[in-house]
């Protein structure tokens, strides 16, 4: 690959068809890269090896090419790089910042609804999901070993309080787009709002937060351009970058295309799939135009 000063990336998960919202994001990346003489890389975020399939990937690649979007090869597939993520997790383990947590989603839900029934307000993350209670942070080594030996499934969680303390002050990022509430400029990261996030699971050596941070560094991404639904996740990514001594890209979060009912487009809404639009006889120019003029929030 030639030496580009600025590198962007489009990073879909191949677990469904590419829709107008993805196409809009890919076009933002591609056009911003072209405007500054940089390049847009393509990364398949396929850590969920059950829901992500080579067929979906092929279809996404065909749809992107049909739209006139190009990228330097090779495509990076996260499923081929689990050892990179495992190495990062081991670093965080060595720093004493992650711990195994065995509560199931249902058990966490029960703890939250019990507390709420007693009238306690349970803290929520920026996406509105209740925070993990953090109870297993205090398990002893012996209790952890016993639970692991018993074969229970578990998740590796980041001890967010200690991780923030280890990262130190002044964790910020440069935002040239905008957050959901219009935030832009120098943004103060607030990773603690996410609680003890999951970084890996017993059977999957990574999570979205971990692999996206590692890949942005390994692929030397200078500009992360993505929807503002991921604006707050950037706080976690900045924290991991600081802990793992990785470079800090600039960020640009863009608006999201919406459907006629005002909802964000989703993979389950087949009408806006690029393949469906092509089958209806639309040209690539028509679809690009729809991306540029569609309603957005
Ligand atoms: N794979 C994520 C998605 O499809 C995008 C991740 C990112 O751009 O950071 O929503």
mmCIF file of C-alpha atoms in Angstrom, residues 4 28 188 200:
data_model
loop_
_atom_site.group_PDB
_atom_site.id
_atom_site.type_symbol
_atom_site.label_atom_id
_atom_site.label_comp_id
_atom_site.label_asym_id
_atom_site.label_seq_id
_atom_site.Cartn_x
_atom_site.Cartn_y
_atom_site.Cartn_z
ATOM 1 C CA UNK A 4 -0.755 7.915 2.808
ATOM 2 C CA UNK A 28 -18.347 10.367 4.119
ATOM 3 C CA UNK A 188 -13.597 15.685 27.576
ATOM 4 C CA UNK A 200 -13.563 -9.966 26.103
#
